[in-house]
Coordinates of C-alpha atoms in Angstrom, one line a residue:
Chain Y
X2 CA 276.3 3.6 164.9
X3 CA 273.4 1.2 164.2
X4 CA 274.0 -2.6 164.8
X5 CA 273.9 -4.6 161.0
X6 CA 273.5 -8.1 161.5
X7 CA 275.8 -8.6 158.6
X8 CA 278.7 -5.4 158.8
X9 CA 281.5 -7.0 157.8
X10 CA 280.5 -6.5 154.2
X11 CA 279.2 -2.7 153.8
X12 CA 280.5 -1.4 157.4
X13 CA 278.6 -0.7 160.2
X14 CA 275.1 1.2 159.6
X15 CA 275.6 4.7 159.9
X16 CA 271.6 6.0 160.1
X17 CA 268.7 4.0 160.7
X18 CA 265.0 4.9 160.0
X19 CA 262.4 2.3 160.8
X20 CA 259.3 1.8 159.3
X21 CA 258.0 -1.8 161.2
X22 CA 260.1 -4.3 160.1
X23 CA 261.0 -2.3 156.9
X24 CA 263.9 -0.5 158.1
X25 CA 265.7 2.3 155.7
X26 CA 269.4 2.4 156.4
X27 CA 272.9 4.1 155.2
X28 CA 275.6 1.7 155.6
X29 CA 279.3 3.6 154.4
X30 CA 279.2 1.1 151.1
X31 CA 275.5 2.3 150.3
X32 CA 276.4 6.1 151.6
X33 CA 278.9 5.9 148.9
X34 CA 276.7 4.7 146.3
X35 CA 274.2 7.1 146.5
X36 CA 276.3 9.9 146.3
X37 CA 277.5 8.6 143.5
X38 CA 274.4 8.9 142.0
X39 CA 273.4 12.4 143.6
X40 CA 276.3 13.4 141.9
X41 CA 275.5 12.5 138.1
X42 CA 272.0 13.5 138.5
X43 CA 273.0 16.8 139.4
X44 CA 275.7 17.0 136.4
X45 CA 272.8 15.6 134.4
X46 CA 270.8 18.5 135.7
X47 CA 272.8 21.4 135.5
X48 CA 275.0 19.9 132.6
X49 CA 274.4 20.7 128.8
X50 CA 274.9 18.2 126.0
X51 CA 278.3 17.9 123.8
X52 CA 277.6 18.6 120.4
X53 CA 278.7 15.1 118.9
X54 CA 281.3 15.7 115.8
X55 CA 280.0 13.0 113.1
X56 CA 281.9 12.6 109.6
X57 CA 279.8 13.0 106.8
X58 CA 280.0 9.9 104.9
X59 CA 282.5 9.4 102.1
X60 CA 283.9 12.7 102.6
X61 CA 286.3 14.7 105.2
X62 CA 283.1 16.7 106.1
X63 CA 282.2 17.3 109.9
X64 CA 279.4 18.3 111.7
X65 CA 278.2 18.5 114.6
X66 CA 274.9 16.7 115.9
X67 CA 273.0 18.8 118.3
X68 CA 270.4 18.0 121.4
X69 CA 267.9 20.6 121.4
X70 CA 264.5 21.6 122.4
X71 CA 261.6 18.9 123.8
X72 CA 264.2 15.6 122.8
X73 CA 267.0 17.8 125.0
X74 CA 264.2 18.4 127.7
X75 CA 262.7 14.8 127.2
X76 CA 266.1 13.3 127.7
X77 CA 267.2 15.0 130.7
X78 CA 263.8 14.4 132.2
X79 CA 264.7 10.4 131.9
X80 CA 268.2 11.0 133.2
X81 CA 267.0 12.6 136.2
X82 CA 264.1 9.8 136.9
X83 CA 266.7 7.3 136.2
X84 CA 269.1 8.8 138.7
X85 CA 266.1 9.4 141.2
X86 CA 265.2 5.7 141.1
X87 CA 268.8 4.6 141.3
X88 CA 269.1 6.5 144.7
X89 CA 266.2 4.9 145.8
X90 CA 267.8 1.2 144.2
X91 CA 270.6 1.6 146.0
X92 CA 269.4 2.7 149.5
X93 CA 266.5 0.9 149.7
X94 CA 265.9 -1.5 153.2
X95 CA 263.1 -3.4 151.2
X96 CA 263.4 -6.2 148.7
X97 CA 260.5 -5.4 147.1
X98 CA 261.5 -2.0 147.2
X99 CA 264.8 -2.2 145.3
X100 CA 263.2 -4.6 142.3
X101 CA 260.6 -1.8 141.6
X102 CA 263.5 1.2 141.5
X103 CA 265.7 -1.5 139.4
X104 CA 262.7 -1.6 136.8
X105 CA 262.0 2.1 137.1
X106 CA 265.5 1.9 136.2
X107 CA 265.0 -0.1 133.3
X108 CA 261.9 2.1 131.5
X109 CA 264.0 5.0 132.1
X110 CA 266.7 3.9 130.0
X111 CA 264.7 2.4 127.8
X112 CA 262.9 6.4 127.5
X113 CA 266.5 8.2 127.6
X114 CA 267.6 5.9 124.5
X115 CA 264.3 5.9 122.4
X116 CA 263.9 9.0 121.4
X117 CA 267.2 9.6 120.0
X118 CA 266.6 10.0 116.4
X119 CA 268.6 7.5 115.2
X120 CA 267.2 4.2 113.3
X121 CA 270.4 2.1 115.1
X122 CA 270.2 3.9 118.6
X123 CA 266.1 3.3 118.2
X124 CA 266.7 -0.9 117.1
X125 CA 268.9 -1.5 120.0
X126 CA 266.6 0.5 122.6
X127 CA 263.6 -1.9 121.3
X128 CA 265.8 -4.9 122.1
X129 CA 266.9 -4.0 125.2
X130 CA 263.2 -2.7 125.9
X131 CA 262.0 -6.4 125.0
X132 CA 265.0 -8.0 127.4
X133 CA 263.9 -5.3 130.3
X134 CA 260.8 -6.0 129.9
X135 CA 261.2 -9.7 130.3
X136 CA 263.9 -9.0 133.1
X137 CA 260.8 -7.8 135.9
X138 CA 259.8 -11.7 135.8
X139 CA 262.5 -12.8 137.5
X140 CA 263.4 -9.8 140.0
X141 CA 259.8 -10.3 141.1
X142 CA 259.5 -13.6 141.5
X143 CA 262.8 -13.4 143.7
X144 CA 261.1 -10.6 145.7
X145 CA 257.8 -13.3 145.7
X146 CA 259.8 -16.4 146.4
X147 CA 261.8 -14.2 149.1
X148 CA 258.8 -13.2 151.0
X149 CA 257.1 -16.9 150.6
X150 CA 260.5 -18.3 152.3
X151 CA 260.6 -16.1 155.0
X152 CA 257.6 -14.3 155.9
X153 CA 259.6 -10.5 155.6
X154 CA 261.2 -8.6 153.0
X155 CA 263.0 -6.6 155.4
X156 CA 266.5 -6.5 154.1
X157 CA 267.4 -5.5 158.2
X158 CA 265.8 -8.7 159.3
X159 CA 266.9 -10.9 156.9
X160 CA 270.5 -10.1 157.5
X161 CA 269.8 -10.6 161.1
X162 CA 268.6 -14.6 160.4
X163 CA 270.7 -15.1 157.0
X164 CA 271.2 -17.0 155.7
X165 CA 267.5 -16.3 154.8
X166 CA 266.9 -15.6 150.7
X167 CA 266.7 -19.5 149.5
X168 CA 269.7 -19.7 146.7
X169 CA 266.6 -19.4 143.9
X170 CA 265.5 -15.9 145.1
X171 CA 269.1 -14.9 145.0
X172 CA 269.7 -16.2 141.8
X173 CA 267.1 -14.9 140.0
X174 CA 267.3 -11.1 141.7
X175 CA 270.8 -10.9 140.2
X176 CA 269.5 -12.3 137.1
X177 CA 266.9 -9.9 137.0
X178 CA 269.4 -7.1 137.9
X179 CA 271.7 -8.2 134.8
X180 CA 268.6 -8.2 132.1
X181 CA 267.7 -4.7 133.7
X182 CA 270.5 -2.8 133.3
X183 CA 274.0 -4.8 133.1
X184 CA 275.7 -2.9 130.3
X185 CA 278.2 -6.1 129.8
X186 CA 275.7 -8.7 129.1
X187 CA 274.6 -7.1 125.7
X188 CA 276.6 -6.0 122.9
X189 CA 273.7 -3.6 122.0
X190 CA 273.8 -1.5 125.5
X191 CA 277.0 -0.4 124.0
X192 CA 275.1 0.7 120.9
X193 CA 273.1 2.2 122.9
X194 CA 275.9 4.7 124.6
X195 CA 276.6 5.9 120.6
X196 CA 273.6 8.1 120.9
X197 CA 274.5 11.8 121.5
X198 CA 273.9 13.9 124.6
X199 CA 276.9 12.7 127.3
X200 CA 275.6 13.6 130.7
X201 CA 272.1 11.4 129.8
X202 CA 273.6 8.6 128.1
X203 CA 276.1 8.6 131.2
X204 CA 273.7 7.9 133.1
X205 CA 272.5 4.8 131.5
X206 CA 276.0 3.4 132.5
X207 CA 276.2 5.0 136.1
X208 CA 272.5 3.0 137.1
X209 CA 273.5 -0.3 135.7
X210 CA 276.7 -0.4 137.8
X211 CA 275.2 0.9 141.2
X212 CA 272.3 -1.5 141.1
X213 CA 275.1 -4.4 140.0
X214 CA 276.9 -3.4 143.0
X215 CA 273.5 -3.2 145.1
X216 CA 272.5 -6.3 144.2
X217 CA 276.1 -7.9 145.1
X218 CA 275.8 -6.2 148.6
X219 CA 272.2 -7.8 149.1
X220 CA 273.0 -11.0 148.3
X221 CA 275.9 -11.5 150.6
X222 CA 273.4 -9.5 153.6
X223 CA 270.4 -12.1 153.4
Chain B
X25 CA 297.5 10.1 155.9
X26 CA 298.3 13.3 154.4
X27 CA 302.0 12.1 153.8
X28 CA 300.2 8.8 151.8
X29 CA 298.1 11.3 149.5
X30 CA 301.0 13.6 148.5
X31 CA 303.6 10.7 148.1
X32 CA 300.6 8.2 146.3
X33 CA 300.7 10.1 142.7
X34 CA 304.3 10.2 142.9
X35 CA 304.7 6.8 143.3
X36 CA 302.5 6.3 140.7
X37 CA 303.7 7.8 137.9
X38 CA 307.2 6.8 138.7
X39 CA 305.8 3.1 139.0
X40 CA 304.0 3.7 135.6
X41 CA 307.4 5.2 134.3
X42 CA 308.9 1.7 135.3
X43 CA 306.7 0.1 133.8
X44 CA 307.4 1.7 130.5
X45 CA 311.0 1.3 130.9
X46 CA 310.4 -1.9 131.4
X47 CA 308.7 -2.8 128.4
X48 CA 311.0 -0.6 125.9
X49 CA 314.2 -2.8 127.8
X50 CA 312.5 -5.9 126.8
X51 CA 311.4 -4.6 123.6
X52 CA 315.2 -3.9 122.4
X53 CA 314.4 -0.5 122.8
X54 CA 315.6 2.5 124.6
X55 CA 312.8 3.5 126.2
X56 CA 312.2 6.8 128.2
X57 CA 313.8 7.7 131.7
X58 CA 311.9 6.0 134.8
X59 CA 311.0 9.9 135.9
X60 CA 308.9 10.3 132.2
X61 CA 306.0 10.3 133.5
X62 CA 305.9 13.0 136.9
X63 CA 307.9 14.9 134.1
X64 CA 304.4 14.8 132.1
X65 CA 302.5 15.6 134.8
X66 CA 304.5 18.5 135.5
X67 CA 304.6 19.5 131.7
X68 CA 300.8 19.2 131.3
X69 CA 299.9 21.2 134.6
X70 CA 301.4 24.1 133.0
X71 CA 300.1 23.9 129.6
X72 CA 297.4 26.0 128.2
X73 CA 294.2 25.0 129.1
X74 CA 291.1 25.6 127.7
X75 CA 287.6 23.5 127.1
X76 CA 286.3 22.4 123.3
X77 CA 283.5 24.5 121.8
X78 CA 282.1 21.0 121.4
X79 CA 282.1 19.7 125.0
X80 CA 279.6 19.6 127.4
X81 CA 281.5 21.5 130.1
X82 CA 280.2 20.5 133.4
X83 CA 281.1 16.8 132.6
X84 CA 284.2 17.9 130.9
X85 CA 285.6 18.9 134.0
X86 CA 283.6 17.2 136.9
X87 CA 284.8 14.2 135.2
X88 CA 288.5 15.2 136.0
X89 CA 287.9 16.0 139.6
X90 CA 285.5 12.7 140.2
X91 CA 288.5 10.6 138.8
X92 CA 290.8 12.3 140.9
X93 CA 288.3 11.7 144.1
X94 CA 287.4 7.9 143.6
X95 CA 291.0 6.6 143.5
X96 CA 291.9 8.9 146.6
X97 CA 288.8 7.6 147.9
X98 CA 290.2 3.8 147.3
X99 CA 293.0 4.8 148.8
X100 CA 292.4 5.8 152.1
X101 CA 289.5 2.6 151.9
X102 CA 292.8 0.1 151.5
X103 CA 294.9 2.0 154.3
X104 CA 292.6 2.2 156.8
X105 CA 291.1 -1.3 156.6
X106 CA 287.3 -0.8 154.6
X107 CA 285.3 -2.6 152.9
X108 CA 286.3 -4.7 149.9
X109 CA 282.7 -4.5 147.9
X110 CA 283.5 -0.1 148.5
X111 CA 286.9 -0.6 147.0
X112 CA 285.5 -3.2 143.9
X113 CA 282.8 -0.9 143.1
X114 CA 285.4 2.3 142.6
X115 CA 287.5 -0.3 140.7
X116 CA 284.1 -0.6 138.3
X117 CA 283.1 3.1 138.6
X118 CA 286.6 3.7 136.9
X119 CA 284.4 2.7 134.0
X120 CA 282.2 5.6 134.5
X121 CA 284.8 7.7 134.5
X122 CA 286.3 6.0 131.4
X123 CA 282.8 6.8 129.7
X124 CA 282.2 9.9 130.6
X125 CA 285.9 11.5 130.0
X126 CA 285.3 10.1 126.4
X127 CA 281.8 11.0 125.8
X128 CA 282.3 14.7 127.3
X129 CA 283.9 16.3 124.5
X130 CA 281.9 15.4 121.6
X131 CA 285.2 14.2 119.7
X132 CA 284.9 10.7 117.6
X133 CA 288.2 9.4 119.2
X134 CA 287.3 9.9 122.3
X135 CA 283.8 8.6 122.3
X136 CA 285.1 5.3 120.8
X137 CA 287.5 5.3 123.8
X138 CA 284.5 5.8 125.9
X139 CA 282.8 2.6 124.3
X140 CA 285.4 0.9 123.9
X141 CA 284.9 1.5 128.3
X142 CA 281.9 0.0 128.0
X143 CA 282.1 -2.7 126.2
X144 CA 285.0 -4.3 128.1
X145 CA 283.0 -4.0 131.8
X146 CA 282.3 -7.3 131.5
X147 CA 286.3 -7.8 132.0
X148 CA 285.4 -6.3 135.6
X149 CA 282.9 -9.5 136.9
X150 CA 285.6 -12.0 138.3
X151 CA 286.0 -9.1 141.0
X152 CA 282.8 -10.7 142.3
X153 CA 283.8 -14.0 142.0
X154 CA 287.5 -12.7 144.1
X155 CA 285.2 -10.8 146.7
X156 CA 282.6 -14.3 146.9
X157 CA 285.7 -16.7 147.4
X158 CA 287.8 -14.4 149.6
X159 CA 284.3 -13.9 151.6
X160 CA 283.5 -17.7 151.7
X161 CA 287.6 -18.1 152.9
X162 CA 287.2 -15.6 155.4
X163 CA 284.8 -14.8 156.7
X164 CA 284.3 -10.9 156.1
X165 CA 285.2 -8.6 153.1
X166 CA 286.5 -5.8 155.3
X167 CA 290.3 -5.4 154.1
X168 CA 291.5 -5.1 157.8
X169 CA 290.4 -8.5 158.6
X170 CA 291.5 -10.2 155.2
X171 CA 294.4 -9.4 156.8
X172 CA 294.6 -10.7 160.2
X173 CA 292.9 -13.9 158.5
X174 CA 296.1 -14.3 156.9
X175 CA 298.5 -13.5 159.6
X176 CA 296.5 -16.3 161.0
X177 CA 295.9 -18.4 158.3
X178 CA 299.1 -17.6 155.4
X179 CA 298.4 -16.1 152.4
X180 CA 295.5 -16.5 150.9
X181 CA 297.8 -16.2 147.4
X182 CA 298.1 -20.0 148.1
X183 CA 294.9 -21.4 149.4
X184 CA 292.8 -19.3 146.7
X185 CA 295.0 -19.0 144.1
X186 CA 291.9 -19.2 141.3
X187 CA 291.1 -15.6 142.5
X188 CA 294.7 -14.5 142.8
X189 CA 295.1 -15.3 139.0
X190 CA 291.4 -13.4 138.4
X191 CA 292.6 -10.4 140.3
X192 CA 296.2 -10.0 138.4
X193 CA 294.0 -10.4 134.8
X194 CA 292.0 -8.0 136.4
X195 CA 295.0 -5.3 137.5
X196 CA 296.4 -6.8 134.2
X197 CA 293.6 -5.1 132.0
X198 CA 293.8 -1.2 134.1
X199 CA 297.4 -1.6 133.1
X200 CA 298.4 0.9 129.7
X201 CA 300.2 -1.0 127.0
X202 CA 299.0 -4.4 128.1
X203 CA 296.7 -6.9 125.9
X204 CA 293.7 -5.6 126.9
X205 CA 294.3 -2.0 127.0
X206 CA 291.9 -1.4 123.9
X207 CA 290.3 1.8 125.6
X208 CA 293.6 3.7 124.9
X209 CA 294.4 1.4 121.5
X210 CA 297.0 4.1 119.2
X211 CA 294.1 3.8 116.4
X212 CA 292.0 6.0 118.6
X213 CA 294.8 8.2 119.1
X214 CA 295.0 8.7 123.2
X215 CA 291.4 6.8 123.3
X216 CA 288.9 8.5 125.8
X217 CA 291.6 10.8 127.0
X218 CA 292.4 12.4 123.5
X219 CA 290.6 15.5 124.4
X220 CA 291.7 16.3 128.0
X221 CA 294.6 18.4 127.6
X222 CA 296.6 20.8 129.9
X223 CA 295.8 20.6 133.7
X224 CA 292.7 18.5 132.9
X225 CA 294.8 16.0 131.4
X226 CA 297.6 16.3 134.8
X227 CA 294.2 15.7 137.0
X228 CA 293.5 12.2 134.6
X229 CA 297.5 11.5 135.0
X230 CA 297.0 12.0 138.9
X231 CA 294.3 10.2 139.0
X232 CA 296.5 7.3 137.1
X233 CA 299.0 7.3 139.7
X234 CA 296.7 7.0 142.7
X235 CA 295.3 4.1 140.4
X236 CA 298.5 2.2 140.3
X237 CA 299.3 2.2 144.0
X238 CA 295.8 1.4 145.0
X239 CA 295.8 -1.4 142.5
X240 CA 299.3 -3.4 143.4
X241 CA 298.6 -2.5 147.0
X242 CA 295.4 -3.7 147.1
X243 CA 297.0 -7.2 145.3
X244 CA 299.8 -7.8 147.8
X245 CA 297.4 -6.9 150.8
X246 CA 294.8 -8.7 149.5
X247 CA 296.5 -12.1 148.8
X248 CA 299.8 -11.7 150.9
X249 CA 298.6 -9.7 153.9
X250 CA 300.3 -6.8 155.6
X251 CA 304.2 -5.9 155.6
X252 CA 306.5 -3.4 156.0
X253 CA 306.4 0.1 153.8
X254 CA 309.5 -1.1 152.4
X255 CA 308.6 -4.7 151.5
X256 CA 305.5 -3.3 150.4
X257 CA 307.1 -0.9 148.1
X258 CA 309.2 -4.3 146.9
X259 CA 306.5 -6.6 146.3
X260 CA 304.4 -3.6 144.5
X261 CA 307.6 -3.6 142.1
X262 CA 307.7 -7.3 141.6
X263 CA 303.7 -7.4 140.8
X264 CA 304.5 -4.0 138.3
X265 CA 307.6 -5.7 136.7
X266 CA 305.4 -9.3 136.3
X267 CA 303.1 -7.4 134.8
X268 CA 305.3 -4.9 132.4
X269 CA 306.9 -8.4 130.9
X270 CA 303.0 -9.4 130.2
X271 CA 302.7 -6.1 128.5
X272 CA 306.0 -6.1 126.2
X273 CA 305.7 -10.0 124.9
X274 CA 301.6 -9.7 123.9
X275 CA 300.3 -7.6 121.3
X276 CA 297.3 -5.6 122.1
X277 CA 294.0 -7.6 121.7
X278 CA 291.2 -6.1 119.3
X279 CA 288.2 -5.0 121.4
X280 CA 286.1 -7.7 120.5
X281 CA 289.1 -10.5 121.2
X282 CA 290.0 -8.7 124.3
X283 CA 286.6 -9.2 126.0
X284 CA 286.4 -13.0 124.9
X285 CA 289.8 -13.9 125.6
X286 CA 289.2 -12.3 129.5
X287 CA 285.5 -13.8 129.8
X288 CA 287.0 -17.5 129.1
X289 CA 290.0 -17.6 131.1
X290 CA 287.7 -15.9 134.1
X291 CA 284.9 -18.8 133.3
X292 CA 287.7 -21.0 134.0
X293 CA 288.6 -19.5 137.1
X294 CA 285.3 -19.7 138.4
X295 CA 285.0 -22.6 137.8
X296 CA 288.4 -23.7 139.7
X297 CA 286.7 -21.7 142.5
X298 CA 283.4 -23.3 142.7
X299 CA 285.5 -26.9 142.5
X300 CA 287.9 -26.0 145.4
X301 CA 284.2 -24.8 147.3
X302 CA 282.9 -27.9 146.7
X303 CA 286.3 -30.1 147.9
X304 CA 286.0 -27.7 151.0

């Protein structure tokens, strides 16, 4: 066991890898997390799409939408970015580290929703796109204001002096976090899940709550 | 520990068959026997089984065991002490499985159930304004020392009741038949669930009744601190009977309504919360 300044809110480090003062570290909240997400990119791996039953409208018709060919491989190719960068999101030791994974995040929803062929699906990905976009401002200037404040970025160090992050940084970060990826905080992220093809759309939903619950566990550390 | 996770689903379901008891009695209506739903459970385990043409089977069926795994997950977290931020994030993963168990089959009932999911996540924020108060209160968010803070200090059901009230809307909302149960709403026939059938659908019910426990146990510890197995088992029943008279005197929101009504009264609560920081 590895010495966390701040244990009492994801347990007691389990593995520790140093790097200077950028220090990579599983605590059992974070271990959890990234299994998690191991776990749903392998489903979205080795998983194939459901074939979405749509009614045919004005009649009692059904058929059956179908993922195929380059949009099936395009799609899962997203899915699996997205879940690679959540990993990285949620284990992350680095402040600066975690906002670039939660913006990966961000274009890789923004890629597994856009290609859907699907004028509504395609609206709602360009508005989140715009509100992702806009989101980076924020979770870098946390990261920015962060490493003005206190000279590090070290999540390890600065949960050993916390409280460190000025109120501002922490602020914005989770702000940041919410424009990224929080599913509650548009309607449209919701239209977004109607699009077809389960174990990628999933995926949308399983980053924006690991790198909620990241960001949580950050904020209380520093 | 192994007695807990054999007995856990038990008491589950036969809480959740309470519960429904409860409601139909208060209702004017019969109402099944308390034993309804391990009878279910039973009765689905040895159904015929079989996936859609339509699904996406991996997820199909992952999605069963990964329910099942995250509430027995959240249960050994509350018995042996862990962290409170490990045991709120399975609380909003329940989402995920919500999503997924809908989306996996390809059905249009289902997939509304799953949306439905999504849509009302918001509902699941005031656990972060609970875990910031109860970690401002005391110091750590590790369960085992919420609870020696309050065989020290009483229960915290008093001194923060603004985040006892958010954490019983909270349990409130996982509840079926209550106001905000819109993902399971009798429009969308058995919501994201409509496709699981046979021993998938005994997995999700298992899954439901290691839900239960961890939820009411979780509550009592959480806001009353530690007791006996049998005062335990009491106060559980008191929270689940609270709650069951919630259930049978408010009609079921619409999804839209269900998600305001929840974000305002939880704005309010924070706000409470950030008052009572202030005064402190």
């Amino acid at each position: 066991m590895f010495e966390l300044a701040s244990s009492s809110i994801g347990g007691q480090a389990l593995f520790v890898l140093p790097f200077g003062d950028i220090v990579a570290y599983f605590s059992p909240f974070t271990a959890a997390l990234f299994l998690f997400a191991l776990i749903f990119t392998l489903v979205c791996i080795y998983s194939r799409p459901e074939k979405s039953m749509d009614i045919v409208f004005g009649t009692d018709a059904l058929y059956a939408k179908e993922v195929t060919g380059k949009d099936l491989h395009f799609r899962r190719f997203m899915a699996i970015a997205c879940g690679i960068a959540t990993m990285g999101a949620v284990t992350s030791g680095d402040v600066f580290n975690f906002t670039l994974f939660v913006s990966m995040v961000g274009v890789c929803i923004i890629g597994i929703t856009a290609s859907v062929k699907n004028s509504q699906v395609q609206n709602t990905a360009f508005n989140y796109g715009i509100v992702a976009m806009l989101a980076t401002i924020p979770l870098f200037g946390a990261a920015a204001i962060t490493l003005a404040a206190t000279g590090t970025l070290s999540i390890w160090e600065l949960s050993a002096m916390a409280p460190a992050m000025p109120w501002i940084a922490r602020a914005l970060i989770l702000v940041g976090v919410m424009g990224e990826g929080m599913a509650p905080f548009y309607v449209a992220k919701a239209e977004l899940t109607r699009a077809p093809g389960a174990p990628y759309v999933l995926m949308i939903h399983v980053s924006s709550l690991l790198m909620f619950l990241r960001v949580v566990e950050i904020i209380l550390t520093v | 520990m192994i007695g807990y996770l054999i007995a856990a689903p038990f008491l589950g379901l036969l809480y959740m068959g309470i519960h429904r008891k409860v409601i139909a009695r208060i209702q004017g209506r019969p109402g099944p026997p308390i034993w309804q739903e391990i009878l279910h459970t039973l009765k689905f385990s040895f159904k015929e089984t079989w996936i859609p043409r339509s699904a996406s089977k991996i997820l199909y069926i992952g999605i069963v065991f990964i329910a099942i795994a995250i509430w027995v997950g959240a249960l050994y977290l509350v018995l042996l002490g862990g962290s409170l931020l490990m045991l709120f994030g399975i609380y909003m993963l329940q989402k995920l499985v919500e999503h997924g168990t809908g989306l996996s089959p390809g059905s249009p009932y289902s997939k509304f159930g799953g949306i439905r999911s999504v849509i009302s996540a918001s509902s699941e924020l005031p656990l972060f304004a609970v875990i910031a108060g109860i970690y401002f209160f005391t110091g750590s968010l590790m369960i085992s020392d919420i609870i020696q803070y309050q065989a020290d200090n009483g229960p915290l059901l008093f001194s923060l009741l603004p985040a006892a009230i958010a954490m019983y809307i909270i349990t409130l909302s996982k509840m079926h038949y209550g106001p905000f149960s819109i993902i399971e709403a009798k429009e969308i026939v058995s919501g994201y669930r409509t496709e699981h059938f046979g021993a998938w659908r005994a997995g999700l019910e298992i899954s439901d009744g290691i839900r239960t426990v961890v939820l009411l146990m979780t509550f009592v510890l959480l806001f009353w601190g530690a007791m006996s197995p049998v005062m335990l088992f009491i106060a559980m029943l008191i929270i689940l009977l609270s709650m069951s008279f919630v259930c049978a005197v408010s009609p079921m929101l619409s999804p839209y309504d269900s998600v305001t009504v929840q974000l305002i009264v939880i704005v309010i609560l924070v706000a409470w919360m950030a008052i009572l920081g202030l005064i402190a």
